[in-house]
Coordinates of N, CA, C and O in Angstrom, one line a residue:
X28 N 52.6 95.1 65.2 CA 53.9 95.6 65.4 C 54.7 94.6 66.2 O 56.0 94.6 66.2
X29 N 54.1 93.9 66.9 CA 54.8 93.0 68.2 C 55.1 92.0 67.2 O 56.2 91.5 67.5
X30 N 54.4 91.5 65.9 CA 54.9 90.2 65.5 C 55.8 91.0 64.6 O 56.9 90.4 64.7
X31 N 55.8 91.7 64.1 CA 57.1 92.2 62.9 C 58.2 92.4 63.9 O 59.3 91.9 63.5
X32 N 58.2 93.3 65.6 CA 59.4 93.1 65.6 C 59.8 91.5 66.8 O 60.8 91.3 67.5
X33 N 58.7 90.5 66.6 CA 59.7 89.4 66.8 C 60.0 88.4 65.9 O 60.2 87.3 66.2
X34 N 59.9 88.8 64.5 CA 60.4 88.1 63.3 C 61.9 88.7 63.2 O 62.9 88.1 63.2
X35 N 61.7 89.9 63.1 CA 62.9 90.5 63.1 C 64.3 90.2 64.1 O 65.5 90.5 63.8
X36 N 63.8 89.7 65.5 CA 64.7 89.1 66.2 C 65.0 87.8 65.8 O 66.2 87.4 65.6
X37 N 63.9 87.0 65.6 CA 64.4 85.9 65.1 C 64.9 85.2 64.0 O 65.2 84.0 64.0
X38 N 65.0 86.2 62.7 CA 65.8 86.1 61.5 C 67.1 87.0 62.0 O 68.0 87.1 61.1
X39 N 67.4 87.4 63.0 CA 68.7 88.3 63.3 C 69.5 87.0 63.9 O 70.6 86.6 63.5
X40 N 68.8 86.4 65.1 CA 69.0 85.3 65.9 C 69.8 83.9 65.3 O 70.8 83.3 65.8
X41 N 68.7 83.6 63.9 CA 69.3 82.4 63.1 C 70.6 83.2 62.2 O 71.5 82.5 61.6
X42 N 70.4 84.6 62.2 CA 71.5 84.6 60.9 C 72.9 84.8 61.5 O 74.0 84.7 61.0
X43 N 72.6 85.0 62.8 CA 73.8 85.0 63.8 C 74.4 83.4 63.9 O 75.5 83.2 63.5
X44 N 73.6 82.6 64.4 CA 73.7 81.4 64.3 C 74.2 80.7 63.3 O 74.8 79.7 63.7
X45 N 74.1 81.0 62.1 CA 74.3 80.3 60.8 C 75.6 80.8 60.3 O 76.2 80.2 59.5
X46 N 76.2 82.0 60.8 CA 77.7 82.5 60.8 C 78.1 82.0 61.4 O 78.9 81.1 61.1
X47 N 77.7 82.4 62.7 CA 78.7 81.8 64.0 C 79.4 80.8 64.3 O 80.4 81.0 64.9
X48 N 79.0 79.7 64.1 CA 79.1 78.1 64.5 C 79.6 77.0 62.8 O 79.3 75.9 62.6
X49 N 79.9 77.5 62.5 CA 80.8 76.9 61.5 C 81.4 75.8 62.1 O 82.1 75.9 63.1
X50 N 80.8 74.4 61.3 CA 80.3 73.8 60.4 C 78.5 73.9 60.8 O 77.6 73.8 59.9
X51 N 78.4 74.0 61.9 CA 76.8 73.5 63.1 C 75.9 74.6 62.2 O 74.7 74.4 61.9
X52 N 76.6 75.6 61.9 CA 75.9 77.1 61.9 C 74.5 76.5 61.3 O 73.4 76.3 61.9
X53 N 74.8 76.4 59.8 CA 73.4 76.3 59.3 C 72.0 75.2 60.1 O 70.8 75.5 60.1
X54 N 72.6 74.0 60.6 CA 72.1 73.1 61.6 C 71.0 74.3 62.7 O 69.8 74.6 62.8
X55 N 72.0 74.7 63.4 CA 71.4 75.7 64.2 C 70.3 76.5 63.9 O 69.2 76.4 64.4
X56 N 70.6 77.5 62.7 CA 70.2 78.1 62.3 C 68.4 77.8 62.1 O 67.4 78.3 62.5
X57 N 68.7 76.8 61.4 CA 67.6 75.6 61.1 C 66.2 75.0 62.6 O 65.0 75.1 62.6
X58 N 67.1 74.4 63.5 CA 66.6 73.9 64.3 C 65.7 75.3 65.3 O 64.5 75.2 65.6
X59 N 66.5 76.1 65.5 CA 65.9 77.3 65.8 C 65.2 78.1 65.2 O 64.9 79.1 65.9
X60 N 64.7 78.2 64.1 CA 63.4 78.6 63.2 C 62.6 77.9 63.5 O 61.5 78.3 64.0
X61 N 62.9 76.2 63.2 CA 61.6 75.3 63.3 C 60.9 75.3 64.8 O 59.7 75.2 64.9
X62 N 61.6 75.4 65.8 CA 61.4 76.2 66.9 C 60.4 77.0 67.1 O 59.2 76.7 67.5
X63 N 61.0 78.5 66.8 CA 60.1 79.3 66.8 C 59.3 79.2 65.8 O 58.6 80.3 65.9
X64 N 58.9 78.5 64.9 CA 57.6 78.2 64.5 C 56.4 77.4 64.9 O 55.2 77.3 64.7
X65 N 57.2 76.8 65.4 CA 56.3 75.6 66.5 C 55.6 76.6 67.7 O 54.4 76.6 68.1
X66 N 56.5 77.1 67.9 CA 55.6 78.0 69.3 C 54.6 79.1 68.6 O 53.5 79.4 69.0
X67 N 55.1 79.7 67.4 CA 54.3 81.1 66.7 C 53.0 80.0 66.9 O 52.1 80.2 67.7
X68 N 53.0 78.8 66.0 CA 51.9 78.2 65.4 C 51.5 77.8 66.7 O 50.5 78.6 66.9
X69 N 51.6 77.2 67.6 CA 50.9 77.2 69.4 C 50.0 78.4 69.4 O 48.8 78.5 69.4
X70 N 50.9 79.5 69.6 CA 50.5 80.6 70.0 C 49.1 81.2 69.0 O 48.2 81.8 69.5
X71 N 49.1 81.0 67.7 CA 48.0 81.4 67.0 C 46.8 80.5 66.8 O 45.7 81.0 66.5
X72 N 47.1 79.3 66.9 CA 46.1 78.2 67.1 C 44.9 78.3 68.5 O 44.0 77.5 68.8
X73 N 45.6 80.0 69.5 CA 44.9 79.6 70.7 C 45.3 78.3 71.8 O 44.7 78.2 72.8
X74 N 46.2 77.6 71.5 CA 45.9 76.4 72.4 C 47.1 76.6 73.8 O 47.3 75.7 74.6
X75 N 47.8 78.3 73.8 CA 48.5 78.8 74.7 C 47.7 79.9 74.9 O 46.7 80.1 74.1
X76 N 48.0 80.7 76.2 CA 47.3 82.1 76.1 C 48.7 82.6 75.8 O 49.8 82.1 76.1
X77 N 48.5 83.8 75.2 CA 49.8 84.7 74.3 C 50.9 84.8 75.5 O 52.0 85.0 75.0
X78 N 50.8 84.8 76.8 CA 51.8 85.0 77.9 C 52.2 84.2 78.1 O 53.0 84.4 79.0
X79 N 52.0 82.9 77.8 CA 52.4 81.9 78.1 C 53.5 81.3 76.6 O 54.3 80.4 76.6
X80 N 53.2 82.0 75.8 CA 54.2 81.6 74.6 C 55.7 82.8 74.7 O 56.8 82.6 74.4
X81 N 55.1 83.9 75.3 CA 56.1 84.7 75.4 C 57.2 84.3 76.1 O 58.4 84.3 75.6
X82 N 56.6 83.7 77.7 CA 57.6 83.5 78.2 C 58.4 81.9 78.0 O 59.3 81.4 78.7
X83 N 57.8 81.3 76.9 CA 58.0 79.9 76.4 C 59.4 80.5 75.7 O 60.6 80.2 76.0
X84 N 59.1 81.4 74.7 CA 59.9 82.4 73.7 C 61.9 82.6 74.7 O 63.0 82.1 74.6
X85 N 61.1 83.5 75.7 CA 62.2 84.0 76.8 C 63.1 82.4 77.1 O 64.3 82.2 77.2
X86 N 62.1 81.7 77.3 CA 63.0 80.6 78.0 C 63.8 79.9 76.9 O 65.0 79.6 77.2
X87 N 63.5 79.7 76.0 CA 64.2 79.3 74.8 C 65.5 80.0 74.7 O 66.6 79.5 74.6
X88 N 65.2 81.4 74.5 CA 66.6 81.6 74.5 C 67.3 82.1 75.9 O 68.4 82.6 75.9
X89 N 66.8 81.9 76.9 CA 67.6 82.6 78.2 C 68.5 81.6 78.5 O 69.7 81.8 78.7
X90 N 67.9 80.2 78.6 CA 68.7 78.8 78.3 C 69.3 78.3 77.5 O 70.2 77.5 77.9
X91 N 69.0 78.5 76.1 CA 69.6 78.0 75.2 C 71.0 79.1 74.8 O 71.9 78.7 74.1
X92 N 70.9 80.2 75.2 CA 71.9 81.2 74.8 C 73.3 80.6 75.1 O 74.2 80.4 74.3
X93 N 73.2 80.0 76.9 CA 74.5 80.0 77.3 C 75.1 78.6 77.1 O 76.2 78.3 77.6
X94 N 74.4 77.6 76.1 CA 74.5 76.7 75.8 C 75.6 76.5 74.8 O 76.8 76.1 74.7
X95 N 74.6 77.4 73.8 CA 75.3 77.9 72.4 C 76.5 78.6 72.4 O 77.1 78.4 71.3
X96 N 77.3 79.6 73.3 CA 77.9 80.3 73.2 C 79.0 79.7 73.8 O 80.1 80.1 73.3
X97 N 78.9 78.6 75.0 CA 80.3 78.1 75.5 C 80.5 77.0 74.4 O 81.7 76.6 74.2
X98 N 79.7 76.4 73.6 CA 80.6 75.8 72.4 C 81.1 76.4 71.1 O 81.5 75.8 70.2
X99 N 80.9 77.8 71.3 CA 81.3 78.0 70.0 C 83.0 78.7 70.4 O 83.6 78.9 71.4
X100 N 83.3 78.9 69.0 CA 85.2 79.5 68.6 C 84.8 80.4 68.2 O 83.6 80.6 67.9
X101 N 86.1 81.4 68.3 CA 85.6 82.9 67.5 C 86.2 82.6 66.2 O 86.1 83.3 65.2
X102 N 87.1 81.3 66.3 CA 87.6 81.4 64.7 C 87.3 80.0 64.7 O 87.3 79.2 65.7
X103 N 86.7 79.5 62.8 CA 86.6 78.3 62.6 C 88.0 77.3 63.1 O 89.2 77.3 62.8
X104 N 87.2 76.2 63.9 CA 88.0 74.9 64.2 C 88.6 74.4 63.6 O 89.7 73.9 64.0
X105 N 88.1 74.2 62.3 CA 88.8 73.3 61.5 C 90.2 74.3 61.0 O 91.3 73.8 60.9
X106 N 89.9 75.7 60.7 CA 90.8 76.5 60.6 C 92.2 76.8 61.3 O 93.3 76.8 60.8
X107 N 91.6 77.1 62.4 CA 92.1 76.7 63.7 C 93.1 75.5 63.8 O 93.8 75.8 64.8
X108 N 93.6 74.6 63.4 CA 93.9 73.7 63.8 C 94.7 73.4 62.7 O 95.4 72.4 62.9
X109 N 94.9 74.1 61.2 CA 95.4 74.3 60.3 C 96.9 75.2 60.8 O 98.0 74.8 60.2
X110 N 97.0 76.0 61.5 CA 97.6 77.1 61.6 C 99.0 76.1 62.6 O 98.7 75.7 63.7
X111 N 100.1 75.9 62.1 CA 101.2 75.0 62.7 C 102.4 76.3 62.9 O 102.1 77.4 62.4
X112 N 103.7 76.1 63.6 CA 104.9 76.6 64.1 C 105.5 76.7 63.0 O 105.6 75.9 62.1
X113 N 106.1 78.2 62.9 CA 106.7 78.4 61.8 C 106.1 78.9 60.8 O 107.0 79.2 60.0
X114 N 104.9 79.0 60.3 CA 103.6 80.0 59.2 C 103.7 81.4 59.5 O 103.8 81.7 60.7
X115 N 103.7 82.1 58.9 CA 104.0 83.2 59.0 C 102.7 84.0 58.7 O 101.8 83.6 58.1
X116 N 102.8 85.2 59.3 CA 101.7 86.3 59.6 C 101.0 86.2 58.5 O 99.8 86.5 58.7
X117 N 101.2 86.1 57.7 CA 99.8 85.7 56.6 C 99.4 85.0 56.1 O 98.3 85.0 55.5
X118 N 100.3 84.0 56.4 CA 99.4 82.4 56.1 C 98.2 82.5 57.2 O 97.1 82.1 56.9
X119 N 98.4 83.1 58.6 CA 97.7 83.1 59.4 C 96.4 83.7 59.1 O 95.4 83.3 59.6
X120 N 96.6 84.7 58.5 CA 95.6 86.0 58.6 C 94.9 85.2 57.5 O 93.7 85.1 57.6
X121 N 95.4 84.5 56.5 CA 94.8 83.9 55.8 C 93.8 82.8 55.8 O 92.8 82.6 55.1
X122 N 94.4 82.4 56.6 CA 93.0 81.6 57.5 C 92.4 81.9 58.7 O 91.5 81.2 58.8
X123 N 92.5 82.6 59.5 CA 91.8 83.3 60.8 C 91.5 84.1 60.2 O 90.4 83.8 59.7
X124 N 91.8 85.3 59.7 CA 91.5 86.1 59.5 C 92.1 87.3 60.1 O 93.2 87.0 60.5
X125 N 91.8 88.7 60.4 CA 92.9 89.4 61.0 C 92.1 89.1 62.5 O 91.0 88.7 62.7
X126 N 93.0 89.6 63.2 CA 93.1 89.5 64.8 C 92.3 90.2 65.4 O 92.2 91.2 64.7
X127 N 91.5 90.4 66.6 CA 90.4 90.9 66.9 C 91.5 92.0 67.9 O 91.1 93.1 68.2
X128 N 92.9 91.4 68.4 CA 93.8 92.4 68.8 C 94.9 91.9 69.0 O 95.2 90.8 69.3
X129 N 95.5 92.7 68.8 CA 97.0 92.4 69.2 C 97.7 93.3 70.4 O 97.5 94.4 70.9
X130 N 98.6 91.9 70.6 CA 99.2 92.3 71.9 C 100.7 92.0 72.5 O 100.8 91.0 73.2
X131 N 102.1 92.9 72.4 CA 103.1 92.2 73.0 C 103.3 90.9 71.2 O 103.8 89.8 71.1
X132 N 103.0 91.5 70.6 CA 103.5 90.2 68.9 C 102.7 89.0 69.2 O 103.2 88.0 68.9
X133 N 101.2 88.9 69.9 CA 101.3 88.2 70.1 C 99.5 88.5 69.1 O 99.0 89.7 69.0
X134 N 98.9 87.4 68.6 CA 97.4 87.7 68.0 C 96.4 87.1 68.4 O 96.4 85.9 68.6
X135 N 95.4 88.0 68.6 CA 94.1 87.2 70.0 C 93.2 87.4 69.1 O 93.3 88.2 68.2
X136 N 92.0 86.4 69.2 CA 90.9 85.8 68.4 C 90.4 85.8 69.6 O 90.8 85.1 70.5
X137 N 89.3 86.6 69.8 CA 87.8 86.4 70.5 C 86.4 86.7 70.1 O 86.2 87.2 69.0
X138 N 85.4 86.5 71.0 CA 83.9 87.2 70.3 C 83.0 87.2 71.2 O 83.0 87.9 72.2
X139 N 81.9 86.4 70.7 CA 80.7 86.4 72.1 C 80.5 85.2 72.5 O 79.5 84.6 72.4
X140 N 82.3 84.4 73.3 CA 82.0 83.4 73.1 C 82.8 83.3 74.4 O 83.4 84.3 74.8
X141 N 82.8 82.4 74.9 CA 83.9 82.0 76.5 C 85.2 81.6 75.7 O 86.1 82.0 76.5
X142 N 85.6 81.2 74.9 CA 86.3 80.5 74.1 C 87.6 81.9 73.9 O 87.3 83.1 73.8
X143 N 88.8 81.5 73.8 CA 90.2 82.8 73.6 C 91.4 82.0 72.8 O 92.1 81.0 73.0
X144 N 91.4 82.8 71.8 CA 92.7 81.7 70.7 C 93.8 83.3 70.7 O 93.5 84.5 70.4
X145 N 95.1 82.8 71.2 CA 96.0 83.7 71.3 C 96.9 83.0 70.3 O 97.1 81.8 70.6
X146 N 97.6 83.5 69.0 CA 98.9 83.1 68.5 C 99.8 83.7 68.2 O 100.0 84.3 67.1
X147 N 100.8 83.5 69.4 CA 101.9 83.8 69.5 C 103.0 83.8 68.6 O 103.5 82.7 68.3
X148 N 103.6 84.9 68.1 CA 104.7 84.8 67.2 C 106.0 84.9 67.5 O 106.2 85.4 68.7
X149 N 107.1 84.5 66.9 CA 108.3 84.8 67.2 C 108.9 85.8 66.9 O 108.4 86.3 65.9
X150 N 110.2 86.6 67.5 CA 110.9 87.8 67.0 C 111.1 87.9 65.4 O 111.5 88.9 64.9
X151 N 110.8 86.5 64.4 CA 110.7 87.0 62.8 C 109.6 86.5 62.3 O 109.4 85.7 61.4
X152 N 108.6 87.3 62.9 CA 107.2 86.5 62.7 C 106.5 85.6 62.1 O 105.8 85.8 61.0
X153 N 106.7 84.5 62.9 CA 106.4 83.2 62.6 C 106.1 82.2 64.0 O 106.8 81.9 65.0
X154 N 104.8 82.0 63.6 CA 104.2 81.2 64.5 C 104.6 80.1 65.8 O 104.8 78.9 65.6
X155 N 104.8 80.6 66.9 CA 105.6 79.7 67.9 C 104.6 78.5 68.4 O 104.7 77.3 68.5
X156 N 103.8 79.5 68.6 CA 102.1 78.1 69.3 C 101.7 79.0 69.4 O 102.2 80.1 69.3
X157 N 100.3 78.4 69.5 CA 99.2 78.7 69.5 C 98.1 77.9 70.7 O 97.6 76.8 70.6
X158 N 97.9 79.0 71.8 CA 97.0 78.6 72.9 C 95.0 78.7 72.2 O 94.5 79.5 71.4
X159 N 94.5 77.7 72.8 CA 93.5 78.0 72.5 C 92.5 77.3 73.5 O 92.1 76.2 73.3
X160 N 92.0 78.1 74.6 CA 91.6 77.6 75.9 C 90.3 77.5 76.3 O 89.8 77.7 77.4
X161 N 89.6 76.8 74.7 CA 88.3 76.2 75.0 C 88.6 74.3 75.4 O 87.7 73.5 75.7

């Protein structure tokens, strides 16, 4: 039961990863399987005792989480960076996608990420700037 449900975190883990981080995602995704396979395979070879892979496990991600999360965007960069003064609310939505909220005309992009993309429209909605305070 213990190893089904830590496959199950760690196929939830990469598939988060392999969304998330556009272009990196799949990279990620990748490096952090081979990861935890390296430690599974430690840990069944005997050459850890099982508490010692666990908390190998914990450390992996208690460290690596806050790594991963201050570089990522809630909206793709390259996307991001497409979106110019003067586009209007659906070119926008067209590439960000819809807004995670709006506020005051103005459209906020966030997630599980430190990272905050607000774009600001004008009174005939159309793109004035765009703050993005990673």
């Amino acid at each position: 039961m213990k190893q089904l449900l830590l496959l199950v975190a760690v196929v939830a883990i990469a598939a988060w990863l392999y969304g998330s981080f556009y272009p990196l995602g799949p990279l990620f995704a990748l490096l952090f399987g081979l990861v935890c396979l390296a430690i599974v395979a430690v840990c069944y070879r005997k050459l850890l005792p099982a508490t010692l892979c666990i908390l190998a496990i914990l450390a992996v991600g208690v460290f690596g989480f806050p790594i991963v999360v201050m570089d990522a965007h809630p909206v793709p960069l390259y996307r991001l960076n497409q979106v110019q003064p003067g586009m209007t609310q659906a070119e926008v939505e067209s590439l960000l996608g819809p807004p995670t909220r709006t506020r005051d005309g103005d459209w906020e992009y966030s997630g599980v990420t430190f990272c905050h993309v607000t774009v600001r429209f004008s009174t005939d909605r159309k793109v004035e700037y765009v703050v993005h305070d990673h």
